[in-house]
Tab-separated table of C-alpha atoms in Angstrom:
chain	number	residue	atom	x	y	z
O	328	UNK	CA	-12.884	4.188	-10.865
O	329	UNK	CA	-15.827	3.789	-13.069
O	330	UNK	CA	-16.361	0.917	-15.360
O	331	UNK	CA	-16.351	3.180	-18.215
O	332	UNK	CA	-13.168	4.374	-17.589
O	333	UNK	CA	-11.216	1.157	-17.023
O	334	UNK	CA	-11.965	0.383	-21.127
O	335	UNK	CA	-10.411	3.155	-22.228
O	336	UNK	CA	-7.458	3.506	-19.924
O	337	UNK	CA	-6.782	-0.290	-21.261
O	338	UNK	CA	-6.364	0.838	-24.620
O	339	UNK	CA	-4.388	3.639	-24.336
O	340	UNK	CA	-0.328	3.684	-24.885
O	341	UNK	CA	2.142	4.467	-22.256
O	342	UNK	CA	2.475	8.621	-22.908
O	343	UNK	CA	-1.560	8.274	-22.877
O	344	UNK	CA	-1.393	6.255	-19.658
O	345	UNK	CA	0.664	8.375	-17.666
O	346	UNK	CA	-0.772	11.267	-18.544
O	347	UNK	CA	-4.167	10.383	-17.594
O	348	UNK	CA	-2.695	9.164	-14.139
O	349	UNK	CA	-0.880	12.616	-13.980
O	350	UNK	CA	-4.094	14.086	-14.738
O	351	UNK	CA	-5.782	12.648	-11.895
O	352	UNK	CA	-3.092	13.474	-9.285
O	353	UNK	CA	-3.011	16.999	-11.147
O	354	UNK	CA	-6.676	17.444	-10.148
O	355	UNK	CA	-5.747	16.345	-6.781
O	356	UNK	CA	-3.032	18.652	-5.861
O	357	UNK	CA	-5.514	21.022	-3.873
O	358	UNK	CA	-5.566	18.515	-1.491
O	359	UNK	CA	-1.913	19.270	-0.352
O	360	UNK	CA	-2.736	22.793	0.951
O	361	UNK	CA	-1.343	24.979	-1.737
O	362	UNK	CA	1.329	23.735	-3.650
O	363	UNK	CA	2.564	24.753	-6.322
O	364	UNK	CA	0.361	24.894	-9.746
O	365	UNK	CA	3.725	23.272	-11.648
O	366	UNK	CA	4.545	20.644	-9.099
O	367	UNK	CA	4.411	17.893	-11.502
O	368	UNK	CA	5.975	19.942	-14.303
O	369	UNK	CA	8.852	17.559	-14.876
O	370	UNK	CA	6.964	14.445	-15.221
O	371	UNK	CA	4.406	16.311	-17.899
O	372	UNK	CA	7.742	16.962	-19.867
O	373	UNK	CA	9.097	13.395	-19.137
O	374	UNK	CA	5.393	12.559	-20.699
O	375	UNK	CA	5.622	14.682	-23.489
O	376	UNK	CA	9.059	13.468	-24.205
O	377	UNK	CA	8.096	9.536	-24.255
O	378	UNK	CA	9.545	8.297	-21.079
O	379	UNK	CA	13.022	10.104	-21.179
O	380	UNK	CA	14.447	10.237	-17.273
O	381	UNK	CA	11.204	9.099	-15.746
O	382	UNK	CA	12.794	7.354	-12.970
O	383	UNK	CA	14.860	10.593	-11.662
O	384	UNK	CA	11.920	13.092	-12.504
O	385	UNK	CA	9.567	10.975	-10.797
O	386	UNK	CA	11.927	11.261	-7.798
O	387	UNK	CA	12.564	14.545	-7.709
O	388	UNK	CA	8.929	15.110	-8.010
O	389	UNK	CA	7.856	12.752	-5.375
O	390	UNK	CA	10.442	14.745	-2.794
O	391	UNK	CA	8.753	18.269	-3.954
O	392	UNK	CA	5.360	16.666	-3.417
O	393	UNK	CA	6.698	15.827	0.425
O	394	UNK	CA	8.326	19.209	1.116
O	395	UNK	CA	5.069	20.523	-0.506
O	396	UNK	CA	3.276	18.231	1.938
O	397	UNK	CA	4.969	19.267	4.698
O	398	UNK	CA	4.497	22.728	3.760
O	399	UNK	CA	1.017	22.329	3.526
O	400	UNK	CA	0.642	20.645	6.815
O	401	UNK	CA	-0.227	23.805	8.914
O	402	UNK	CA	-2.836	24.945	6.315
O	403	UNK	CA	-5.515	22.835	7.987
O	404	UNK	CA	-6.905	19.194	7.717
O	405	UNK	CA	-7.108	18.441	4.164
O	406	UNK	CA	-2.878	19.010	3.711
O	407	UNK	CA	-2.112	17.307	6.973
O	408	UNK	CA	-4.905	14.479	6.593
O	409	UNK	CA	-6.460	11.874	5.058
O	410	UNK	CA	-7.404	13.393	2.092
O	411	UNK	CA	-3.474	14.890	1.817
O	412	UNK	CA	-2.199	11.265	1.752
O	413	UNK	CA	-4.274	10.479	-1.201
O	414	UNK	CA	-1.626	12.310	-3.327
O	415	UNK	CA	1.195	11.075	-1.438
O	416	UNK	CA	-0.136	7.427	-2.005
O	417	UNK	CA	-1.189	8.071	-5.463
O	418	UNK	CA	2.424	9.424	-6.650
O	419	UNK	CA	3.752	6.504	-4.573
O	420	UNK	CA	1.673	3.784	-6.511
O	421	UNK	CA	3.414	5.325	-10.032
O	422	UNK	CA	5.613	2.457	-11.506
O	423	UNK	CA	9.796	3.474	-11.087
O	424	UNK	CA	10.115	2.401	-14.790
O	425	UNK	CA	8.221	3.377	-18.148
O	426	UNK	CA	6.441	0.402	-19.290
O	427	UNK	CA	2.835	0.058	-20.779
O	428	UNK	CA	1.406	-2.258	-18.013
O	429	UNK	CA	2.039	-0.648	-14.819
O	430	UNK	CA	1.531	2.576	-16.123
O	431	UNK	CA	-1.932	1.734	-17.058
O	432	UNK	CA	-2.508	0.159	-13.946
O	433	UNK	CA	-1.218	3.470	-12.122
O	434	UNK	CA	-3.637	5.428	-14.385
O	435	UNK	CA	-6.680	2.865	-13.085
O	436	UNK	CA	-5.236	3.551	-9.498
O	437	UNK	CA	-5.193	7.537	-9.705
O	438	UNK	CA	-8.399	7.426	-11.564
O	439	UNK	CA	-10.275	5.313	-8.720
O	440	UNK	CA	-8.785	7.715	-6.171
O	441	UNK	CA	-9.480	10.782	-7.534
O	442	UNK	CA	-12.987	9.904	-8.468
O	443	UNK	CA	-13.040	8.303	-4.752
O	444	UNK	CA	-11.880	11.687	-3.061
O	445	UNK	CA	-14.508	14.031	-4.614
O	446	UNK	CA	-16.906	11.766	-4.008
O	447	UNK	CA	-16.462	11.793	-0.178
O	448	UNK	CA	-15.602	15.616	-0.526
O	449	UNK	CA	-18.672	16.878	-2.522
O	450	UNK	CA	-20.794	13.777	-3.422
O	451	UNK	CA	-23.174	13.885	-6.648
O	452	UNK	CA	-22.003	17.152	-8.457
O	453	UNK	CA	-18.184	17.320	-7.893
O	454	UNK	CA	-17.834	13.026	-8.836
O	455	UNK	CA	-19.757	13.819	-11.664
O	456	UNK	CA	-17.962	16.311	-12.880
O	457	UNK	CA	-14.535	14.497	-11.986
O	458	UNK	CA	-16.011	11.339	-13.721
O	459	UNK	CA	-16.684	13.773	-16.978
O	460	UNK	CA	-13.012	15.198	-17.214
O	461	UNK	CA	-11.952	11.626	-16.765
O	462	UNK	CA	-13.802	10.735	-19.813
O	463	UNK	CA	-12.684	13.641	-21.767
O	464	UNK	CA	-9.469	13.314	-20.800
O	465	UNK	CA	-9.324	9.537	-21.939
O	466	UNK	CA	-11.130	10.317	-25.103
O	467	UNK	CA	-8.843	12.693	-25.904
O	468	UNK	CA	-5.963	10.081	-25.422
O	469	UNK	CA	-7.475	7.565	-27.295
O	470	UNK	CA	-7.852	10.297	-30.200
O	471	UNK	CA	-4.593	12.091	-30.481
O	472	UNK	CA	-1.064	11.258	-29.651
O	473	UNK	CA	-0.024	12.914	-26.018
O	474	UNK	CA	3.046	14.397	-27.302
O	475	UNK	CA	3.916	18.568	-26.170
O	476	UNK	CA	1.026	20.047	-28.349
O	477	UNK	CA	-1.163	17.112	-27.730
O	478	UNK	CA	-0.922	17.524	-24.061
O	479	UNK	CA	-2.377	20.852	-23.838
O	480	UNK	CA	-6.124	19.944	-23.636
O	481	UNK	CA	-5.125	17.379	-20.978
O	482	UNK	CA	-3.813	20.129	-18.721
O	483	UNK	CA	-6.311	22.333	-19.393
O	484	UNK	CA	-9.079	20.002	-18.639
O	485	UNK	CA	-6.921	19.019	-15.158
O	486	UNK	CA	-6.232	22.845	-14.582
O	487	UNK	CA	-9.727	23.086	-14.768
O	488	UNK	CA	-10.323	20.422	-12.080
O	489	UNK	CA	-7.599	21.386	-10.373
O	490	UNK	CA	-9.505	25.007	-9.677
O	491	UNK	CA	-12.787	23.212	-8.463
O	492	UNK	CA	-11.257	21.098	-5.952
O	493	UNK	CA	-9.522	23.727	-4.660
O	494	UNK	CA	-12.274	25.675	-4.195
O	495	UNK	CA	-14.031	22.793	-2.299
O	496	UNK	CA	-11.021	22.600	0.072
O	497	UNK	CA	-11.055	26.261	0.738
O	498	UNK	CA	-14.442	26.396	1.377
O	499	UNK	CA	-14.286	23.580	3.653
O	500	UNK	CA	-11.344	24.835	5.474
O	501	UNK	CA	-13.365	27.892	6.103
O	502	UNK	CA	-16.207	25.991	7.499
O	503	UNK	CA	-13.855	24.003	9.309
């Protein structure tokens, strides 16, 4: 993670926290093969909804990220490799319980790894642009509560990503 995102993810709340880490590991779901674009569609409501059931969402969502894993294995390197443990290890690192602290340091974690991963993947252009919708996103946090409505730059931003990674990865599995 950059220095200039550490600031902001520090003042942020918890909604604003996890949804920045979610946006990371949203951006990073390419690297999984193809799962699903709504895998983490119960922890965005559990966002949007202040904490309510994070523990059991965050469950259920870590098993459908390892079926999805699993899945995803046979689609080439990036699912069954390295790069597909990122997500695995980033969802892992997300605190069991709702609290301001760890959820902030789970943002810093995702937002180091996902900068980290399009970095080795692409280099100069892709981090950059990574390290931009990290700022946005966190700007946007800062600015506006992340409640239902509020969360719907976020996701865009992150859908956004979400398209140009996976692009990256198909083009690399081509190549491959």
């Amino acid at each position: 993670m950059s220095h200039s995102a550490q600031e902001p993810i520090d003042r942020i709340d918890e909604r604003g926290a996890a949804a920045s880490a979610l946006a990371c590991l949203d951006r990073c779901l390419p690297l999984l093969g193809s799962p699903p674009d709504d895998l983490l569609r119960p922890l965005w409501h559990c966002v949007a909804e202040g904490g309510a059931d994070w523990t059991d969402r965050l469950a259920g969502v870590r098993a459908r990220v390892a079926d999805a894993a699993d899945a995803g294995a046979g689609q080439g390197p990036a699912a069954a490799g390295p790069a597909g443990a990122v997500v695995r290890d980033m969802l892992a690192a997300a605190p069991s319980g709702w609290e301001g602290a760890a959820l902030r340091a789970w943002a810093g974690v995702c937002a180091a790894a996902a900068l980290d991963v399009h970095e080795r993947l692409g280099g100069g252009p892709l981090a950059d642009g990574e390290e931009r919708r990290q700022a946005q996103i966190l700007d946007f946090l800062a600015d506006a509560p992340a409640a239902a409505a509020g969360l719907r730059p976020v996701l865009e931003v992150s859908a956004e990503g979400r398209r140009v990674l996976r692009a990256v990865v198909s083009r690399r599995g081509r190549g491959a």
